[in-house]
Structures are given as structure tokens and as C-alpha cells.
Amino acid sequence: MRITSIFLVTLMALPALGARFSPEEAEKLYNTYCSACHALDGKGATGGTFPPLAGSEWVLGNPKRSVAIVLNGLHGPVAVGGKEYNLEMPPQGAVLKDSQITAILNHVHSSWGNLGEPIPPDLVRTVRSEFASRDKPWTAPELLKLFPLPKKKQTLENLISRIYKGQWNRIPDFSKIQAESVEEEHNGIIDIAVSPLKDKFGIVWEGEFVAPSKGEYLFHLDADDGARVILNGKTVAEVSGQGPMNGSRSKTGKVELNEGANRFRVEYYEFAGLEGISLGWRTKGMDDWELLTPAKPKSKSKKKFPDIILTPGSDKTVIYRNFIDGTTPRGIGFGFPGGVNLAYSADNLAPELVWTGPFINAGRHWTGRGQGNEPPAGDKVSKLTSTRFLPGEARFKGYSLDKQGNPTFKVSIGAAMLTDSWKPGETGTLVRTLSLSGEKPIEIPLGNAEITGAETISLTPGKPATITYTLK
Ligand code: HEC
């Protein structure tokens, strides 16, 4: 009898002391003790209300950190994978044996693509005794002080910035100018906030671009006012002159890079007014740009795309060939110098919208992922026409742009050809010139009589007509 009970006690004690759990058993333990909050797939229960363990930086580096969390719990604000949580994880140290915690954490550290350190067999015991006197959950700052997160691999290493003072209207030769200050940028970020000056300054950043592999790299640069990015001594992309940072002047360039460190330099200057620089890179296998400049503060709206207001140059019309709200799928937008804008429908062979002020926000379609129609960015949008007016035989024959970017649309009507040219006139006006070849006159829709003075005109072959659209 005595022998049996000793035998039994030994049997029961064995798994608790020296037990090594199989991976299947470890997963079961995880499912029992953690998945209610962190989900079976580690992504955080209830659609991510709870923080994820999959891809969490908290399981990387010193493995004592996750042991400590499981033993004593965690409460208060904590950032996991770039998202803020402020919840409470109850301590599990009293419920779980050392061997169970070891098994669970080995499972967590090696599942869902996690690359955490393995938990040595006696680590849980060590951590338990190290913090034996602790009777409340950890806070994130406490843990980070004890067990800092491993340094994230940076793309830009050994980065320094030099700030220059001066007034230029193009990127100056910085080698000829004395820098005001030199700074080490340990965060590896190209940020103009390093400059104490708001206007009339320049910055040069220099360091190493650590390429993950050998191959072709794309760099996308935008700046207010000018900037260039130089790799291994070669200019890859340059935004020259002066102007806003809204995508209209942005440049993309490509370069072959070696794996590892490549010499990297960015030259930037700001004349006056708003300032900014945006620089991203990508290579094969990446489905989006990786930014080297600070991410824009997240806007409160749910918009998935950045604001990129297309703006005409001082004497150059800009064109937008994506879906525009208020016209047909083959609507083509033109933003003219002076702040008058037009959307022409190649389906209905007629101008459909005119408006004043900002032209259009190209952000929705900028990355190629945007969906839906973009409304004009400006105000006082006037609908001119919305149906097809010309005879059924009329066909769109394309458009051409003159040196200023002003369009001429061509429409064939049987054997006759209608040309329809647009350019900006005096402030707040658009000037349309129509001409027709062929035999007989034809009625052309002008749209809103308040803007043009008439709904239609009768156009005679060989007699061009000029109509002024007054948008004020
Ligand atoms: C009752 C819900 C609950 C249970 C059960 C639970 N956790 Fe947590 N866990 C949380 C919460 C909530 C946080 C974040 C606490 C905060 O906001 O400060 C967290 C944070 C963590 C973190 C750090 C942040 C992160 O997401 O990486 C780790 C690691 C972790 N838990 C591991 C575990 C493991 C392993 C188990 C099972 C032994 C477990 N947790 C069980 C709720 C829970």
C-alpha cells in the first residue's frame, strides 16, 4: 500500500517537474491558456481587440521578457506591431507550471512566423525567483527598461545630416557652402524637422542604404522645394526648381544596388513657404513603397489614400485620366493655369463639368489601388451636359495637347471632322474654339447657358467659332 502511493505520487510529479511537452501538447496548452485572448491563430481575439502574438516584437530578443509577462501579467498602455493597446493581462504564474510556460512560450516564439529565442528549461524558474517579490502586473515601460526590444533593422545606417543656411532657387552646390551644423541621425530617417530654420535653408543627408539583396531598386522622391537622391555617386531621382509637394513634380528613378551598404546621399533645399520631402523605395517582391521619410500623421478620416492635389504649372495645363465623379468612365480632366478646370467625356463627346479652384485629388488612383470615382477638388462645379448630343455616327478620334498642355479633341461625324480646342482665357474663363470640316452645319451643345450664354450653337463648316466659358 505504501509502496503504491509513493509510486503514484512519483508518477504524478514526473510530468510537472522534468516534462518536455511535444509540439502538439504545447499547442494544446496554448489553446487552453492563451487563445481566449490572443486567438488560435495568434492574431488577437475578437478581431484584434486583444494584442497579437503573431508578429509581435514583444516575443523577440531576451526571452525573459515574455516569461515575465506570463508570470505576472501586463497592464496599461502598450504598443504592439504599431498599434496601441491599454488593457490588462492577468498573471498566469500561479496557474501554470514552469514546464507548461516553457512549452507555451516555445510554441509562441516559433509559430506564425515568429522568430523568438527558445526558452531554456530552467529560465522560467530563474525569472520566478528573480521577481518573486513582485505582486502586480508589469507595465510596458518597466519591461522595456529591463529587457529592451531588439533594435529594428534600419535601412539607413550611419546617417548624418548637415544643415545649410542660404537662399537658392535651385539645389546649390553644397560642397561650396559651409554647414551650420552636423547631426547624427540614429533613427535612420530623412526628416526636415532637424532644421531649426523654416525658410531659406538646405539639408544634406549622408549615410549607407543597406540593401537587403542585390538587384534593381526604385526610388520615389517628392519635395517642396527641390531635392535629389544619390546612390553610389549617381543621381537616381531629382525634383528640381521650386514648387509644391503634391505629386505633380515627384520623380521615380531606378538604380542597381549591391547587397549590403550602398553610399547614400540626399540633397534638399527650401526657398520659402511650405516645406517637405518624401522619399520611398521598393524592390522586387515588395508590394508597396517603404518610406525613408516620416510617415504622415494618420488623418482621422478613413481615407486609404494620400491627398495629392494635382496643380497646373504657371503656364502648363495638367491632365488627369482616371475616373472623375460626375462624368462618364472615359472622362478626361484638365487643370488649367489660373484655376479653371474641365472634365471632357470621350463617351458623350462633350464637355461635362467645369469648376474653379483646386483641380483634383489624384491620391485615390495614385498607387493604382484606389477604387471609385474622385470628385473635383475645387468648388462651384457646374454640370454642362450629361448625355450624348451629337449624331449617332459621331466617333471620338482622340485628342492632342499643345506645348502648354491644352487639349484639342477630335470627333468624326460621318465624313466631317469636328475639332474642339480648350485653353484658359482671362481670369476665371475658359476659351473654347470649335471648327468643322465637311458640308453641312451642325448643332453643338455648349451646356449651361448661364456660363456660355447659349445652350447650343450652330457650327458652319470652315467658320470656326470661339466661345468663352465664364466660371466666376
Ligand atoms: C484574459 C486575456 C489574456 C490571456 C488569457 C492571455 N493574455 Fe497575453 N495579453 C493580454 C492583454 C490584454 C495584453 C496587453 C496588456 C496591456 O494592454 O497592457 C497581453 C499581452 C501579452 C504579451 C505582450 C504583448 C503582445 O501582444 O505580444 C504577450 C507576449 C502575451 N500577452 C502572452 C500571453 C501568453 C503566452 C498567454 C498564455 C499563457 C497569454 N498572453 C494569455 C490578454 C491575455
Coordinates of C-alpha atoms and ligand atoms in Angstrom, one line a residue:
M1 CA 0.0 0.0 0.0
R2 CA 2.7 2.4 1.0
I3 CA 4.8 1.5 -2.0
T4 CA 1.9 2.0 -4.3
S5 CA 1.2 5.5 -3.1
I6 CA 4.8 6.5 -3.4
F7 CA 4.8 5.1 -6.8
L8 CA 1.7 7.1 -7.7
V9 CA 3.0 10.3 -6.3
T10 CA 6.2 9.9 -8.2
L11 CA 4.2 9.2 -11.4
M12 CA 2.1 12.3 -11.0
A13 CA 5.1 14.5 -10.1
L14 CA 7.1 13.5 -13.1
P15 CA 5.4 15.4 -15.8
A16 CA 5.3 18.5 -13.7
L17 CA 9.0 18.5 -13.0
G18 CA 11.0 17.3 -15.9
A19 CA 8.3 17.2 -18.5
R20 CA 9.1 18.1 -22.1
F21 CA 5.9 18.6 -24.0
S22 CA 5.6 17.6 -27.6
P23 CA 4.8 20.4 -30.0
E24 CA 1.2 19.1 -30.2
E25 CA 0.9 19.2 -26.4
A26 CA 2.4 22.7 -26.4
E27 CA -0.1 23.9 -28.9
K28 CA -2.9 22.5 -26.8
L29 CA -1.6 24.3 -23.7
Y30 CA -1.5 27.5 -25.7
N31 CA -5.1 26.9 -27.0
T32 CA -6.2 26.3 -23.4
Y33 CA -4.4 29.2 -21.6
C34 CA -3.8 31.9 -24.1
S35 CA -6.0 31.6 -27.2
A36 CA -9.1 33.1 -25.4
C37 CA -7.4 36.4 -25.7
H38 CA -4.7 36.0 -28.3
A39 CA -6.7 33.8 -30.6
L40 CA -5.9 30.4 -32.0
D41 CA -4.0 32.0 -34.9
G42 CA -2.1 34.4 -32.6
K43 CA -3.6 37.5 -34.2
G44 CA -5.5 38.7 -31.2
A45 CA -9.0 37.6 -30.2
T46 CA -12.2 39.4 -31.2
G47 CA -10.9 40.7 -34.4
G48 CA -7.8 42.3 -32.8
T49 CA -9.3 43.9 -29.7
F50 CA -6.6 41.9 -27.9
P51 CA -3.0 42.3 -29.0
P52 CA -1.5 39.8 -31.4
L53 CA 1.4 37.4 -30.5
A54 CA 1.9 36.6 -34.2
G55 CA 4.5 39.1 -35.5
S56 CA 4.7 40.8 -32.1
E57 CA 8.1 42.4 -31.3
W58 CA 7.4 41.6 -27.6
V59 CA 8.4 37.9 -28.2
L60 CA 11.8 38.9 -29.8
G61 CA 15.1 39.5 -28.1
N62 CA 15.6 38.5 -24.4
P63 CA 13.2 35.6 -23.7
K64 CA 12.9 36.6 -20.1
R65 CA 10.5 39.4 -21.2
S66 CA 7.7 37.0 -22.3
V67 CA 8.3 34.8 -19.3
A68 CA 7.9 37.8 -17.1
I69 CA 4.6 38.8 -18.9
V70 CA 3.1 35.3 -18.5
L71 CA 4.1 35.1 -14.8
N72 CA 3.0 38.5 -13.6
G73 CA 0.7 39.8 -16.4
L74 CA 0.8 43.1 -18.1
H75 CA -1.3 46.3 -17.8
G76 CA -1.5 49.8 -19.1
P77 CA -0.6 51.3 -22.5
V78 CA 1.5 49.0 -24.7
A79 CA 2.3 49.3 -28.5
V80 CA 2.3 46.0 -30.4
G81 CA 3.0 46.0 -34.1
G82 CA 2.5 49.7 -34.3
K83 CA -0.9 49.6 -32.6
E84 CA -1.7 50.9 -29.1
Y85 CA -3.5 48.8 -26.5
N86 CA -4.4 49.7 -23.0
L87 CA -5.8 46.6 -21.4
E88 CA -5.0 44.1 -18.7
M89 CA -3.5 40.6 -19.0
P90 CA -4.0 38.7 -15.8
P91 CA -0.9 36.9 -14.2
Q92 CA -0.7 33.2 -15.1
G93 CA 2.2 32.3 -12.8
A94 CA 0.0 30.7 -10.1
V95 CA -1.9 28.6 -12.6
L96 CA 0.8 27.4 -14.9
K97 CA 3.8 25.2 -14.0
D98 CA 7.2 26.2 -15.2
S99 CA 7.3 23.4 -17.7
Q100 CA 3.9 24.4 -19.1
I101 CA 5.0 28.1 -19.5
T102 CA 8.2 26.9 -21.2
A103 CA 6.2 24.8 -23.7
I104 CA 3.7 27.5 -24.4
L105 CA 6.3 30.2 -24.9
N106 CA 8.4 27.9 -27.1
H107 CA 5.2 27.4 -29.2
V108 CA 4.5 31.2 -29.3
H109 CA 8.1 32.1 -30.1
S110 CA 8.3 29.7 -33.1
S111 CA 4.8 29.9 -34.5
W112 CA 3.1 32.1 -37.1
G113 CA 6.4 33.2 -38.5
N114 CA 7.7 34.4 -35.1
L115 CA 11.5 34.2 -34.7
G116 CA 11.7 34.5 -30.9
E117 CA 14.5 32.9 -28.8
P118 CA 14.0 29.4 -27.5
I119 CA 13.2 29.2 -23.7
P120 CA 15.9 27.3 -21.9
P121 CA 14.5 24.6 -19.5
D122 CA 15.3 26.5 -16.3
L123 CA 14.6 30.0 -17.4
V124 CA 11.0 30.2 -16.0
R125 CA 12.3 29.1 -12.6
T126 CA 15.1 31.8 -12.8
V127 CA 12.6 34.5 -13.7
R128 CA 10.2 33.4 -11.0
S129 CA 12.8 33.8 -8.3
E130 CA 14.3 36.9 -9.7
F131 CA 10.9 38.7 -9.4
A132 CA 9.5 36.7 -6.6
S133 CA 8.6 39.8 -4.6
R134 CA 6.6 41.3 -7.4
D135 CA 2.9 41.2 -6.7
K136 CA 1.4 43.3 -9.5
P137 CA 1.3 43.1 -13.3
W138 CA 4.1 44.7 -15.3
T139 CA 3.8 47.9 -17.2
A140 CA 5.3 48.1 -20.7
P141 CA 7.9 50.8 -19.7
E142 CA 9.1 48.7 -16.8
L143 CA 9.6 45.7 -19.1
L144 CA 11.3 47.8 -21.8
K145 CA 13.8 49.1 -19.2
L146 CA 14.7 45.6 -18.1
F147 CA 14.5 43.9 -21.5
P148 CA 14.7 46.4 -24.3
L149 CA 13.2 45.4 -27.6
P150 CA 15.9 44.4 -30.2
K151 CA 16.9 47.3 -32.4
K152 CA 14.8 47.1 -35.6
K153 CA 17.0 46.7 -38.7
Q154 CA 17.2 50.1 -40.3
T155 CA 17.6 50.7 -44.0
L156 CA 19.7 53.8 -43.5
E157 CA 22.7 53.3 -41.3
N158 CA 25.4 55.8 -40.1
L159 CA 23.2 58.6 -41.2
I160 CA 24.3 62.2 -40.7
S161 CA 22.6 65.5 -41.6
R162 CA 24.2 68.8 -42.4
I163 CA 22.1 72.0 -42.3
Y164 CA 23.0 74.9 -44.5
K165 CA 21.6 78.5 -44.4
G166 CA 21.1 80.3 -47.7
Q167 CA 18.6 81.5 -50.3
W168 CA 18.6 79.5 -53.5
N169 CA 16.1 78.8 -56.3
R170 CA 17.7 75.5 -57.3
I171 CA 19.7 72.8 -55.4
P172 CA 23.0 74.6 -54.7
D173 CA 26.5 73.0 -54.8
F174 CA 26.7 72.1 -51.2
S175 CA 30.4 71.3 -51.4
K176 CA 31.0 75.1 -51.7
I177 CA 29.0 76.1 -48.7
Q178 CA 29.8 75.8 -45.0
A179 CA 27.4 73.8 -43.0
E180 CA 25.8 75.4 -39.9
S181 CA 25.6 72.1 -38.0
V182 CA 26.1 68.4 -38.3
E183 CA 23.9 65.9 -36.6
E184 CA 23.9 62.1 -36.3
E185 CA 20.5 60.6 -37.2
H186 CA 20.4 57.3 -35.3
N187 CA 16.8 56.7 -36.2
G188 CA 17.8 56.4 -39.9
I189 CA 15.0 58.8 -41.0
I190 CA 15.2 61.6 -43.5
D191 CA 13.3 64.3 -41.6
I192 CA 13.5 68.0 -42.3
A193 CA 12.4 68.7 -38.7
V194 CA 16.1 68.5 -37.9
S195 CA 16.3 72.1 -39.3
P196 CA 15.6 74.9 -36.9
L197 CA 15.0 77.1 -39.9
K198 CA 11.7 77.3 -41.7
D199 CA 12.7 79.1 -44.9
K200 CA 15.9 79.6 -46.9
F201 CA 17.8 76.5 -45.8
G202 CA 19.3 73.3 -47.2
I203 CA 20.0 69.9 -45.8
V204 CA 22.3 67.1 -46.9
W205 CA 21.9 63.7 -45.5
E206 CA 24.7 61.1 -46.0
G207 CA 24.9 57.5 -44.9
E208 CA 24.5 54.0 -46.1
F209 CA 21.5 52.4 -47.7
V210 CA 21.5 48.8 -46.6
A211 CA 20.0 46.9 -49.5
P212 CA 18.5 43.5 -48.4
S213 CA 19.7 41.9 -51.7
K214 CA 21.5 42.7 -54.9
G215 CA 19.2 44.0 -57.6
E216 CA 17.2 46.9 -59.1
Y217 CA 15.8 49.5 -56.7
L218 CA 13.2 52.2 -57.4
F219 CA 13.3 55.5 -55.5
H220 CA 10.3 57.8 -55.4
L221 CA 11.0 61.4 -54.5
D222 CA 8.9 64.5 -53.9
A223 CA 9.9 67.7 -52.3
D224 CA 9.0 71.3 -51.6
D225 CA 11.1 72.9 -53.0
G226 CA 13.9 70.8 -54.6
A227 CA 15.7 67.6 -53.8
R228 CA 17.8 64.8 -55.3
V229 CA 18.7 61.3 -54.1
I230 CA 22.1 60.0 -55.0
L231 CA 23.2 56.3 -54.6
N232 CA 26.8 55.3 -55.0
G233 CA 27.6 58.7 -56.5
K234 CA 24.8 58.6 -59.1
T235 CA 21.7 60.8 -59.1
V236 CA 18.7 58.4 -59.1
A237 CA 15.8 60.9 -58.9
E238 CA 15.7 64.7 -58.8
V239 CA 12.9 67.2 -58.1
S240 CA 14.3 70.4 -59.5
G241 CA 13.3 74.1 -59.2
Q242 CA 10.7 75.4 -56.9
G243 CA 7.1 74.2 -56.3
P244 CA 4.7 72.4 -54.0
M245 CA 4.9 68.8 -52.9
N246 CA 1.7 67.3 -54.2
G247 CA 2.8 64.6 -56.6
S248 CA 2.8 66.8 -59.6
R249 CA 6.6 67.2 -59.5
S250 CA 7.5 63.9 -58.0
K251 CA 10.1 61.7 -59.7
T252 CA 10.9 58.0 -59.7
G253 CA 14.3 56.6 -60.7
K254 CA 15.9 53.2 -60.6
V255 CA 19.4 52.0 -59.8
E256 CA 21.2 48.7 -59.4
L257 CA 22.4 48.2 -55.9
N258 CA 24.7 45.7 -54.2
E259 CA 23.6 43.7 -51.2
G260 CA 24.5 45.5 -48.0
A261 CA 25.8 49.0 -47.6
N262 CA 25.5 51.4 -50.6
R263 CA 26.6 55.0 -50.4
F264 CA 23.5 57.2 -49.9
R265 CA 23.0 60.9 -50.1
V266 CA 20.0 63.2 -50.3
E267 CA 20.3 66.9 -51.1
Y268 CA 17.4 69.2 -50.2
Y269 CA 16.7 72.9 -50.3
E270 CA 13.8 75.0 -49.2
F271 CA 13.2 78.5 -50.5
A272 CA 10.1 79.8 -48.7
G273 CA 6.6 78.9 -47.7
L274 CA 5.6 75.2 -47.1
E275 CA 8.5 72.7 -47.0
G276 CA 8.7 68.9 -47.1
I277 CA 10.4 65.9 -48.5
S278 CA 9.0 62.5 -49.2
L279 CA 11.3 59.6 -50.2
G280 CA 10.3 56.0 -50.7
W281 CA 12.0 52.9 -52.1
R282 CA 11.0 49.5 -53.3
T283 CA 12.5 46.5 -55.0
K284 CA 11.3 43.1 -56.4
G285 CA 8.8 41.4 -54.1
M286 CA 7.7 44.5 -52.3
D287 CA 4.1 45.4 -52.9
D288 CA 4.4 49.0 -51.6
W289 CA 6.8 51.8 -51.1
E290 CA 8.9 51.8 -47.9
L291 CA 9.3 55.3 -46.6
L292 CA 12.6 56.8 -45.6
T293 CA 10.9 60.0 -44.5
P294 CA 8.5 60.2 -41.6
A295 CA 5.1 58.8 -42.3
K296 CA 2.4 61.5 -42.5
P297 CA 0.4 61.7 -39.3
K298 CA -2.6 59.5 -39.7
S299 CA -5.6 61.6 -40.6
K300 CA -8.8 60.9 -38.7
S301 CA -10.8 60.1 -41.8
K302 CA -10.8 56.6 -43.1
K303 CA -9.3 57.5 -46.4
K304 CA -6.9 54.9 -47.6
F305 CA -5.0 57.1 -50.0
P306 CA -2.9 60.2 -49.5
D307 CA -4.0 63.7 -50.6
I308 CA -2.2 64.5 -53.8
I309 CA -3.8 67.6 -55.3
L310 CA -2.8 67.9 -58.9
T311 CA -1.9 71.5 -59.7
P312 CA -1.1 73.1 -63.1
G313 CA 2.2 74.8 -63.6
S314 CA 2.3 78.6 -64.1
D315 CA 1.9 78.1 -67.8
K316 CA 1.3 74.4 -68.1
T317 CA -2.0 72.5 -68.0
V318 CA -2.2 69.2 -66.1
I319 CA -4.2 66.3 -67.3
Y320 CA -6.0 63.6 -65.2
R321 CA -7.1 60.4 -66.9
N322 CA -8.8 58.5 -64.1
F323 CA -12.4 58.1 -63.0
I324 CA -13.9 61.5 -62.2
D325 CA -17.1 61.8 -60.3
G326 CA -19.9 63.5 -62.3
T327 CA -18.8 62.4 -65.7
T328 CA -18.5 59.1 -67.6
P329 CA -15.8 56.5 -67.2
R330 CA -13.9 57.9 -70.1
G331 CA -13.9 61.4 -68.6
I332 CA -10.6 63.3 -69.0
G333 CA -9.8 66.1 -66.6
F334 CA -7.7 69.2 -67.4
G335 CA -6.5 71.7 -64.7
F336 CA -5.6 74.9 -66.5
P337 CA -3.3 77.6 -65.2
G338 CA -5.3 80.3 -63.4
G339 CA -7.6 77.8 -61.6
V340 CA -10.2 76.8 -64.2
N341 CA -10.8 73.1 -64.8
L342 CA -12.6 71.0 -67.3
A343 CA -13.8 67.4 -67.5
Y344 CA -14.5 66.2 -71.1
S345 CA -16.3 63.0 -71.7
A346 CA -15.0 60.8 -74.5
D347 CA -18.1 58.7 -74.2
N348 CA -20.5 61.6 -74.7
L349 CA -18.1 63.7 -76.9
A350 CA -18.8 66.8 -74.9
P351 CA -17.5 68.9 -72.0
E352 CA -19.4 67.7 -68.9
L353 CA -18.0 69.6 -65.9
V354 CA -16.2 72.9 -65.3
W355 CA -15.1 74.2 -62.0
T356 CA -12.8 76.7 -60.3
G357 CA -10.2 76.4 -57.6
P358 CA -8.1 73.2 -56.9
F359 CA -8.2 70.7 -59.8
I360 CA -8.4 67.2 -58.5
N361 CA -7.0 64.9 -55.7
A362 CA -5.1 62.2 -57.6
G363 CA -4.4 60.3 -54.3
R364 CA -7.1 57.8 -54.8
H365 CA -5.6 56.5 -58.0
W366 CA -2.0 57.3 -57.3
T367 CA -0.9 53.9 -56.1
G368 CA -3.0 52.0 -58.5
R369 CA -5.1 50.5 -55.7
G370 CA -7.7 53.2 -55.5
Q371 CA -11.3 52.4 -56.4
G372 CA -14.2 54.5 -57.3
N373 CA -14.6 58.0 -58.7
E374 CA -12.8 61.1 -57.5
P375 CA -14.9 64.2 -57.3
P376 CA -13.3 67.5 -58.5
A377 CA -11.3 69.1 -55.7
G378 CA -12.5 72.6 -56.3
D379 CA -15.7 74.3 -55.7
K380 CA -18.5 75.7 -57.9
V381 CA -18.7 72.6 -60.0
S382 CA -21.0 73.2 -63.0
K383 CA -22.6 70.4 -64.9
L384 CA -22.6 71.3 -68.6
T385 CA -24.0 68.3 -70.4
S386 CA -24.7 64.7 -69.3
T387 CA -26.0 63.0 -72.4
R388 CA -24.8 62.4 -75.9
F389 CA -25.9 65.1 -78.2
L390 CA -24.0 64.7 -81.4
P391 CA -25.5 62.4 -84.2
G392 CA -25.1 58.7 -83.7
E393 CA -22.4 58.4 -86.3
A394 CA -20.1 60.7 -84.3
R395 CA -16.9 58.9 -83.1
F396 CA -14.2 60.0 -80.7
K397 CA -10.9 60.4 -82.6
G398 CA -8.6 61.2 -79.7
Y399 CA -7.1 64.4 -78.5
S400 CA -3.8 66.2 -78.9
L401 CA -2.0 68.5 -76.5
D402 CA -0.2 71.7 -77.5
K403 CA 3.0 72.9 -75.9
Q404 CA 1.2 74.3 -72.8
G405 CA -0.7 71.0 -72.4
N406 CA -4.0 72.5 -73.7
P407 CA -6.2 69.9 -75.4
T408 CA -7.8 69.7 -78.8
F409 CA -10.4 66.9 -79.1
K410 CA -11.3 65.4 -82.5
V411 CA -14.6 63.9 -83.3
S412 CA -15.6 62.5 -86.7
I413 CA -19.1 62.9 -87.8
G414 CA -19.5 60.9 -91.0
A415 CA -17.1 62.4 -93.5
A416 CA -16.8 65.6 -91.5
M417 CA -14.3 66.4 -88.7
L418 CA -15.0 68.5 -85.6
T419 CA -12.1 69.9 -83.7
D420 CA -12.7 71.2 -80.2
S421 CA -9.8 73.2 -78.6
W422 CA -9.7 74.5 -75.0
K423 CA -7.4 77.0 -73.3
P424 CA -7.5 79.3 -70.3
G425 CA -8.6 82.8 -71.0
E426 CA -8.7 85.9 -68.7
T427 CA -9.1 85.1 -65.0
G428 CA -11.9 82.7 -64.4
T429 CA -12.6 81.9 -68.0
L430 CA -12.1 79.1 -70.4
V431 CA -11.9 79.7 -74.2
R432 CA -13.3 77.0 -76.5
T433 CA -12.6 77.1 -80.2
L434 CA -14.7 74.9 -82.4
S435 CA -14.2 74.2 -86.1
L436 CA -15.8 71.9 -88.6
S437 CA -14.9 70.4 -92.0
G438 CA -17.4 68.9 -94.3
E439 CA -20.6 70.1 -96.0
K440 CA -23.4 71.0 -93.6
P441 CA -23.7 72.9 -90.4
I442 CA -24.1 71.0 -87.2
E443 CA -25.5 71.8 -83.7
I444 CA -23.0 71.6 -80.9
P445 CA -24.0 71.5 -77.3
L446 CA -22.4 74.2 -75.1
G447 CA -24.1 73.3 -71.9
N448 CA -25.1 75.6 -69.2
A449 CA -26.4 78.9 -70.7
E450 CA -25.5 80.8 -67.6
I451 CA -21.9 80.1 -68.3
T452 CA -21.8 80.4 -72.1
G453 CA -24.8 82.5 -73.0
A454 CA -26.4 79.7 -75.0
E455 CA -27.3 76.0 -74.7
T456 CA -26.1 75.2 -78.3
I457 CA -24.6 76.8 -81.3
S458 CA -24.9 76.0 -84.9
L459 CA -21.4 75.5 -86.3
T460 CA -20.8 76.1 -90.0
P461 CA -18.0 74.2 -91.9
G462 CA -15.0 76.4 -92.5
K463 CA -16.2 79.0 -89.9
P464 CA -14.5 78.4 -86.6
A465 CA -16.4 79.7 -83.5
T466 CA -14.9 80.9 -80.2
I467 CA -16.9 80.6 -77.0
T468 CA -15.9 81.9 -73.7
Y469 CA -17.0 80.0 -70.6
T470 CA -17.2 82.4 -67.6
L471 CA -16.9 80.4 -64.4
K472 CA -16.9 83.2 -61.8
Ligands
HEC1 C1 -7.5 37.2 -20.3 C2 -6.9 37.6 -21.6 C3 -5.4 37.1 -21.8 C4 -4.9 35.8 -21.6 C5 -5.6 34.6 -21.2 C6 -3.5 36.0 -22.0 N1 -3.2 37.2 -22.4 FE1 -1.4 37.9 -23.0 N2 -2.2 39.8 -23.1 C7 -3.5 40.1 -22.8 C8 -3.6 41.5 -22.9 C9 -4.9 42.3 -22.7 C10 -2.3 42.1 -23.2 C11 -2.0 43.5 -23.3 C12 -2.0 44.2 -22.0 C13 -1.9 45.7 -22.0 O1 -2.6 46.3 -22.7 O2 -1.0 46.2 -21.2 C14 -1.5 40.9 -23.3 C15 -0.1 41.0 -23.7 C16 0.7 39.9 -23.9 C17 2.0 39.9 -24.4 C18 2.8 41.2 -24.8 C19 2.1 41.9 -26.0 C20 2.0 41.1 -27.3 O3 0.9 41.1 -27.8 O4 3.0 40.5 -27.7 C21 2.5 38.7 -24.5 C22 3.8 38.2 -25.0 C23 1.4 37.8 -24.1 N3 0.3 38.6 -23.7 C24 1.5 36.4 -24.0 C25 0.5 35.6 -23.5 C26 0.6 34.2 -23.3 C27 1.8 33.4 -23.8 C28 -0.6 33.8 -22.8 C29 -0.9 32.4 -22.4 C30 -0.1 31.8 -21.3 C31 -1.4 34.9 -22.6 N4 -0.7 36.1 -23.0 C32 -2.7 34.9 -22.0 C33 -4.5 39.3 -22.5 C34 -4.4 37.9 -22.2

